[in-house]
Amino acid sequence: VGKSDISIAVVARGNNTNSFKQTLSGQAELKVVNGIVRGVDVPKALEQVEIMIESKRFGKVNTEGDTPFDSLTATLPINAGVVTNEDLILSAPGFKVRGSGILARLVDMTWKYDLKIGVDERSVAKNDKTYNIGDYTIPVKCRGKIAGENCAADKMNLAGAAVKKILLDKLIPRNDPAADAGTATTNATDKNIDPSKELLDKALKSIFK
């Protein structure tokens, strides 16, 4: 949804669909202004997750709704049936998404695409409390068959800003001797000594299933 400008210049050889997919080459460019992503309200979902993290009260994340965005641009080179992209930018109120990688292997309809969701810093009032949220980045990896459920937050390699702001500042009290001593762990492989990471995983999985 929105005002779209799509240009495609491709060539392919063969006498059947598979041959076309294997030989398709060229380039496409995509520009969308004032669009809407139907079916998910990204800002609302992220807001819910961060408030849950900050308040340490977890529940079901409601992702229903729509996400309006200001602009979406992407250049899509196509070589032998493989669609790549290194410059996707989606700008929306409250966050920005950048993407790069293999967007589609047409032969088997798989992808290996990486997204980074940068969330703006802001304040939110809820139930007579004010929460300072945002100012971090969530890496998301899309792997396997092309489908929304095959995109998941890259929880093993959360951006440094997210680790510092969400894990240390919010989940570990500042009067915690471990935090003061600099021993608060961010080891994502040992949940026994990293309960904060487990809580963050649980929250993120509510969105990126």
CSV table of C-alpha atoms in Angstrom, one decimal:
chain,number,residue,atom,x,y,z
A,1,VAL,CA,0.0,0.0,0.0
A,2,GLY,CA,1.3,3.5,-0.9
A,3,LYS,CA,2.7,5.3,-3.9
A,4,SER,CA,5.0,2.9,-5.6
A,5,ASP,CA,7.7,3.3,-8.3
A,6,ILE,CA,9.0,0.0,-9.6
A,7,SER,CA,11.4,-0.4,-12.5
A,8,ILE,CA,12.5,-3.9,-13.8
A,9,ALA,CA,14.9,-4.7,-16.6
A,10,VAL,CA,15.6,-8.5,-16.9
A,11,VAL,CA,16.4,-11.2,-19.4
A,12,ALA,CA,16.0,-14.9,-19.3
A,13,ARG,CA,16.6,-18.0,-21.5
A,14,GLY,CA,15.0,-21.4,-21.8
A,15,ASN,CA,11.8,-23.1,-22.7
A,16,ASN,CA,10.3,-23.8,-19.2
A,17,THR,CA,9.8,-22.1,-15.9
A,18,ASN,CA,12.8,-23.7,-14.2
A,19,SER,CA,15.1,-22.5,-17.0
A,20,PHE,CA,13.8,-19.0,-16.7
A,21,LYS,CA,14.4,-19.0,-13.0
A,22,GLN,CA,18.0,-20.3,-13.4
A,23,THR,CA,19.0,-17.8,-16.1
A,24,LEU,CA,17.0,-14.7,-15.0
A,25,SER,CA,19.4,-11.7,-14.8
A,26,GLY,CA,19.1,-7.9,-14.7
A,27,GLN,CA,18.1,-5.4,-12.1
A,28,ALA,CA,15.0,-4.0,-10.3
A,29,GLU,CA,14.5,-0.9,-8.3
A,30,LEU,CA,11.8,-0.3,-5.7
A,31,LYS,CA,10.6,3.0,-4.2
A,32,VAL,CA,7.5,3.3,-2.1
A,33,VAL,CA,6.3,6.5,-0.4
A,34,ASN,CA,3.7,6.8,2.4
A,35,GLY,CA,3.0,3.1,2.5
A,36,ILE,CA,1.5,0.7,5.0
A,37,VAL,CA,2.5,-2.8,6.0
A,38,ARG,CA,-0.7,-4.7,6.7
A,39,GLY,CA,-1.1,-7.2,9.5
A,40,VAL,CA,1.5,-6.1,12.1
A,41,ASP,CA,2.0,-3.0,14.2
A,42,VAL,CA,5.8,-3.0,14.6
A,43,PRO,CA,6.1,0.1,16.9
A,44,LYS,CA,3.4,-1.1,19.2
A,45,ALA,CA,4.9,-4.6,19.4
A,46,LEU,CA,8.4,-3.3,20.2
A,47,GLU,CA,7.0,-0.9,22.8
A,48,GLN,CA,5.2,-3.7,24.5
A,49,VAL,CA,8.4,-5.8,24.6
A,50,GLU,CA,10.5,-3.1,26.1
A,51,ILE,CA,8.0,-2.2,28.7
A,52,MET,CA,7.8,-5.8,29.7
A,53,ILE,CA,11.6,-6.0,29.9
A,54,GLU,CA,11.8,-2.8,32.0
A,55,SER,CA,8.9,-3.7,34.3
A,56,LYS,CA,10.0,-7.4,34.4
A,57,ARG,CA,6.3,-8.4,33.8
A,58,PHE,CA,5.9,-10.6,30.8
A,59,GLY,CA,2.8,-11.5,28.9
A,60,LYS,CA,1.5,-12.0,25.3
A,61,VAL,CA,2.6,-9.4,22.8
A,62,ASN,CA,-0.2,-8.1,20.6
A,63,THR,CA,1.2,-7.6,17.1
A,64,GLU,CA,-2.1,-7.0,15.3
A,65,GLY,CA,-2.6,-3.8,13.3
A,66,ASP,CA,-0.8,-2.0,10.6
A,67,THR,CA,2.6,-0.2,10.3
A,68,PRO,CA,2.7,3.0,8.3
A,69,PHE,CA,6.0,4.0,6.9
A,70,ASP,CA,7.4,7.1,5.2
A,71,SER,CA,9.6,5.5,2.5
A,72,LEU,CA,11.0,2.2,1.3
A,73,THR,CA,13.9,2.1,-1.2
A,74,ALA,CA,15.8,-0.9,-2.5
A,75,THR,CA,18.0,-1.8,-5.5
A,76,LEU,CA,17.7,-5.5,-6.5
A,77,PRO,CA,20.5,-6.9,-8.8
A,78,ILE,CA,19.5,-10.3,-10.3
A,79,ASN,CA,22.2,-12.7,-11.5
A,80,ALA,CA,21.4,-16.3,-12.6
A,81,GLY,CA,18.2,-16.4,-10.7
A,82,VAL,CA,19.5,-15.0,-7.5
A,83,VAL,CA,18.1,-11.7,-6.3
A,84,THR,CA,20.4,-9.7,-3.9
A,85,ASN,CA,20.1,-6.4,-2.1
A,86,GLU,CA,22.6,-4.3,-0.1
A,87,ASP,CA,20.8,-1.0,0.3
A,88,LEU,CA,17.2,-1.6,1.6
A,89,ILE,CA,16.1,1.3,3.8
A,90,LEU,CA,12.6,1.5,5.3
A,91,SER,CA,12.0,4.7,7.3
A,92,ALA,CA,9.0,4.8,9.6
A,93,PRO,CA,7.8,6.9,12.6
A,94,GLY,CA,9.8,5.6,15.6
A,95,PHE,CA,12.2,3.2,13.8
A,96,LYS,CA,14.3,2.5,10.7
A,97,VAL,CA,15.0,-0.8,9.0
A,98,ARG,CA,18.1,-1.6,6.9
A,99,GLY,CA,18.5,-4.8,4.9
A,100,SER,CA,21.2,-6.7,2.9
A,101,GLY,CA,21.9,-10.1,1.6
A,102,ILE,CA,20.3,-12.7,-0.7
A,103,LEU,CA,16.6,-11.7,-1.0
A,104,ALA,CA,15.6,-14.7,-3.1
A,105,ARG,CA,17.0,-17.8,-4.8
A,106,LEU,CA,14.3,-18.2,-7.4
A,107,VAL,CA,15.0,-21.9,-8.1
A,108,ASP,CA,14.1,-23.1,-4.5
A,109,MET,CA,12.6,-19.8,-3.2
A,110,THR,CA,15.0,-19.5,-0.2
A,111,TRP,CA,16.7,-16.5,1.2
A,112,LYS,CA,19.7,-15.5,3.3
A,113,TYR,CA,18.8,-11.9,4.3
A,114,ASP,CA,19.8,-9.7,7.2
A,115,LEU,CA,17.8,-6.9,8.7
A,116,LYS,CA,18.6,-4.3,11.3
A,117,ILE,CA,15.8,-2.6,13.1
A,118,GLY,CA,16.9,0.6,14.7
A,119,VAL,CA,14.5,1.9,17.3
A,120,ASP,CA,14.4,5.6,18.1
A,121,GLU,CA,14.7,6.8,21.7
A,122,ARG,CA,11.5,8.2,23.2
A,123,SER,CA,9.3,8.2,26.4
A,124,VAL,CA,6.0,6.4,26.8
A,125,ALA,CA,3.4,6.9,29.6
A,126,LYS,CA,1.5,3.8,30.7
A,127,ASN,CA,-0.5,3.1,33.9
A,128,ASP,CA,0.8,6.3,35.5
A,129,LYS,CA,4.4,5.3,34.8
A,130,THR,CA,6.8,6.8,32.3
A,131,TYR,CA,9.2,4.5,30.4
A,132,ASN,CA,12.2,5.6,28.5
A,133,ILE,CA,12.4,3.2,25.5
A,134,GLY,CA,14.2,2.8,22.3
A,135,ASP,CA,17.8,3.8,21.3
A,136,TYR,CA,18.9,0.3,20.4
A,137,THR,CA,19.2,-2.0,17.3
A,138,ILE,CA,17.7,-5.5,16.8
A,139,PRO,CA,19.4,-7.7,14.2
A,140,VAL,CA,17.1,-10.0,12.4
A,141,LYS,CA,18.1,-13.0,10.2
A,142,CYS,CA,15.9,-14.5,7.5
A,143,ARG,CA,16.9,-18.0,6.5
A,144,GLY,CA,15.5,-21.0,4.7
A,145,LYS,CA,12.2,-20.8,2.7
A,146,ILE,CA,10.9,-17.3,2.0
A,147,ALA,CA,8.3,-16.8,4.7
A,148,GLY,CA,7.8,-14.4,7.6
A,149,GLU,CA,8.1,-17.1,10.2
A,150,ASN,CA,11.6,-17.8,8.9
A,151,CYS,CA,12.9,-14.4,10.1
A,152,ALA,CA,14.1,-14.3,13.7
A,153,ALA,CA,15.9,-11.9,16.0
A,154,ASP,CA,19.6,-12.6,16.0
A,155,LYS,CA,19.6,-13.0,19.8
A,156,MET,CA,23.1,-14.5,19.9
A,157,ASN,CA,24.7,-11.3,18.5
A,158,LEU,CA,22.5,-8.5,19.8
A,159,ALA,CA,24.0,-5.1,19.0
A,160,GLY,CA,26.2,-3.5,21.7
A,161,ALA,CA,23.7,-0.7,22.3
A,162,ALA,CA,20.9,-3.2,23.0
A,163,VAL,CA,23.1,-5.3,25.4
A,164,LYS,CA,24.1,-2.3,27.4
A,165,LYS,CA,20.7,-0.5,27.5
A,166,ILE,CA,18.3,-3.4,27.7
A,167,LEU,CA,20.3,-6.1,29.6
A,168,LEU,CA,22.5,-4.1,31.9
A,169,ASP,CA,20.6,-0.9,32.5
A,170,LYS,CA,17.1,-2.4,32.7
A,171,LEU,CA,17.4,-6.0,33.9
A,172,ILE,CA,20.3,-5.7,36.3
A,173,PRO,CA,19.7,-3.3,39.2
A,174,ARG,CA,22.3,-0.7,39.6
A,175,ASN,CA,22.9,-1.6,43.2
A,176,ASP,CA,23.7,-5.2,42.1
A,177,PRO,CA,27.3,-6.0,43.3
A,178,ALA,CA,27.8,-8.1,40.1
A,179,ALA,CA,27.0,-5.1,37.9
A,180,ASP,CA,29.2,-2.7,40.0
A,181,ALA,CA,32.0,-5.2,39.8
A,182,GLY,CA,31.7,-5.5,36.1
A,183,THR,CA,30.9,-9.2,36.3
A,184,ALA,CA,27.4,-9.1,34.9
A,185,THR,CA,27.6,-11.6,32.2
A,186,THR,CA,26.2,-11.4,28.7
A,187,ASN,CA,27.2,-15.0,27.9
A,188,ALA,CA,24.3,-16.1,25.7
A,189,THR,CA,25.3,-19.8,26.0
A,190,ASP,CA,24.8,-20.3,29.7
A,191,LYS,CA,21.3,-19.6,30.9
A,192,ASN,CA,22.1,-20.7,34.4
A,193,ILE,CA,24.3,-17.6,34.9
A,194,ASP,CA,22.5,-15.3,32.5
A,195,PRO,CA,18.8,-15.1,33.5
A,196,SER,CA,18.4,-11.7,31.9
A,197,LYS,CA,19.3,-13.1,28.5
A,198,GLU,CA,16.7,-15.8,28.9
A,199,LEU,CA,14.0,-13.2,29.7
A,200,LEU,CA,15.0,-11.1,26.7
A,201,ASP,CA,14.8,-14.2,24.5
A,202,LYS,CA,11.3,-14.9,25.7
A,203,ALA,CA,10.2,-11.4,24.9
A,204,LEU,CA,11.8,-11.3,21.5
A,205,LYS,CA,10.3,-14.7,20.5
A,206,SER,CA,6.9,-13.2,21.1
A,207,ILE,CA,7.4,-11.1,18.1
A,208,PHE,CA,9.9,-13.0,15.9
A,209,LYS,CA,8.4,-16.5,15.8
